[in-house]
mmCIF file of C-alpha atoms in Angstrom:
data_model
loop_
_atom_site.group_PDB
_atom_site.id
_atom_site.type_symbol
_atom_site.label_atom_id
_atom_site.label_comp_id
_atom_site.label_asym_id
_atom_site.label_seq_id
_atom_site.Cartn_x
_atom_site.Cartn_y
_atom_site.Cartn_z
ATOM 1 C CA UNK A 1 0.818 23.042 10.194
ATOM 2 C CA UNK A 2 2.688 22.659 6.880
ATOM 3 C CA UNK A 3 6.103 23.237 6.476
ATOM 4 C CA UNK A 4 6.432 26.677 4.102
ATOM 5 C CA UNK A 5 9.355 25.187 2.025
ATOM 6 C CA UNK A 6 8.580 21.752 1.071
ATOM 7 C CA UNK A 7 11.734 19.772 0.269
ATOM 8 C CA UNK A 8 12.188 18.418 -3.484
ATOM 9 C CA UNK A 9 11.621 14.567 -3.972
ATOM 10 C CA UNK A 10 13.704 13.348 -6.815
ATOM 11 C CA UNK A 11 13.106 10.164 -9.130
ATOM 12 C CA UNK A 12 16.770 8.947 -7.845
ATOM 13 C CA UNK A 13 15.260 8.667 -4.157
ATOM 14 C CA UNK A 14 12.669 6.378 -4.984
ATOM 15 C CA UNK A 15 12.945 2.467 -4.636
ATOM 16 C CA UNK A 16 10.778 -0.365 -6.563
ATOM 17 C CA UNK A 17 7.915 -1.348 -3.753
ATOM 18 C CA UNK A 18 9.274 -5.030 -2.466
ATOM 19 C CA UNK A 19 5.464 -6.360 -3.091
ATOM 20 C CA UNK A 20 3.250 -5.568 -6.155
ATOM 21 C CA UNK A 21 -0.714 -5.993 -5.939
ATOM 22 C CA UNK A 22 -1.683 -7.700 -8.571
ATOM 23 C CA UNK A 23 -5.626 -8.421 -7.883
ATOM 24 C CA UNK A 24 -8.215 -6.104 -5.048
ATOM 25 C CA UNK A 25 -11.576 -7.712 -4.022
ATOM 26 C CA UNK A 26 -13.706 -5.660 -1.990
ATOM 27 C CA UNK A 27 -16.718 -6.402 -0.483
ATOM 28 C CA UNK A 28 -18.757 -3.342 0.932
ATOM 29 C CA UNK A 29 -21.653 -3.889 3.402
ATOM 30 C CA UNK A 30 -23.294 -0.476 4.813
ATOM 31 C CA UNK A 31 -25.475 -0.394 7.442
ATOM 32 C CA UNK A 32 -27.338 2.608 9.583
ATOM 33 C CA UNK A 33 -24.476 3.101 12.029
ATOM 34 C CA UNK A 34 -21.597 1.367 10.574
ATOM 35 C CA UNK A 35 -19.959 -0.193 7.407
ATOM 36 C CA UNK A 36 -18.406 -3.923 7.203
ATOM 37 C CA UNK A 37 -15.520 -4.004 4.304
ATOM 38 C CA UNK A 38 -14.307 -6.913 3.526
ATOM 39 C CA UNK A 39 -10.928 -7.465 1.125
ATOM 40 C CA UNK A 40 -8.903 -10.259 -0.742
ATOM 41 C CA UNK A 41 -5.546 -9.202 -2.275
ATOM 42 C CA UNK A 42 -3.457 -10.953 -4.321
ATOM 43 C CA UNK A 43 -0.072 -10.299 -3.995
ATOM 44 C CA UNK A 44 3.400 -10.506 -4.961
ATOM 45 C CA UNK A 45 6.890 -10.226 -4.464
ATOM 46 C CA UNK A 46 8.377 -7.894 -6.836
ATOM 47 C CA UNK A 47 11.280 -8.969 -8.625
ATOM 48 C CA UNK A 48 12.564 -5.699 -9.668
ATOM 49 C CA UNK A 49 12.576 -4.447 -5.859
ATOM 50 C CA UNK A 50 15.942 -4.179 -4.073
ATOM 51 C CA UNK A 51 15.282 -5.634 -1.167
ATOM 52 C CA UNK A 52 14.343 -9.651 -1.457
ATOM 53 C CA UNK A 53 12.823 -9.826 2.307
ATOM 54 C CA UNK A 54 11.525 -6.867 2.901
ATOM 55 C CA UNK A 55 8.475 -7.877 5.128
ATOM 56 C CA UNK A 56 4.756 -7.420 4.343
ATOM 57 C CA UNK A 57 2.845 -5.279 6.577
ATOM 58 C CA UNK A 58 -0.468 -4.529 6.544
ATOM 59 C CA UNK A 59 -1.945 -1.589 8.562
ATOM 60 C CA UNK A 60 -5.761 -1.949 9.043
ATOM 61 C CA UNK A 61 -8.409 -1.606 11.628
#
């Protein structure tokens, strides 16, 4: 259910990322009942971020 009165987001609320993606590789297999994807990223720490060890996290499945 969405909320009727969305709340602004301003400019000032947002923070550099702490990791910048420089390069995405993906490899794509598809099959009858299933797909196989298969990535390489390349990535970095970004110097302009506020926080120096912020951790990476990936979320996949």
């Amino acid at each position: 259910m969405r909320d009727p009165t969305p709340l602004p987001i301003r400019l000032e609320d947002y923070a550099p990322p702490a990791f910048l993606v420089e390069t995405v590789d993906l490899d794509v297999e598809l099959f009858e009942d299933h797909a196989r994807v298969r990535s390489r990223l390349a990535v970095s720490r970004n110097p302009k971020s506020n926080d120096s060890n912020a951790p990476l996290v990936l979320d996949a499945e």
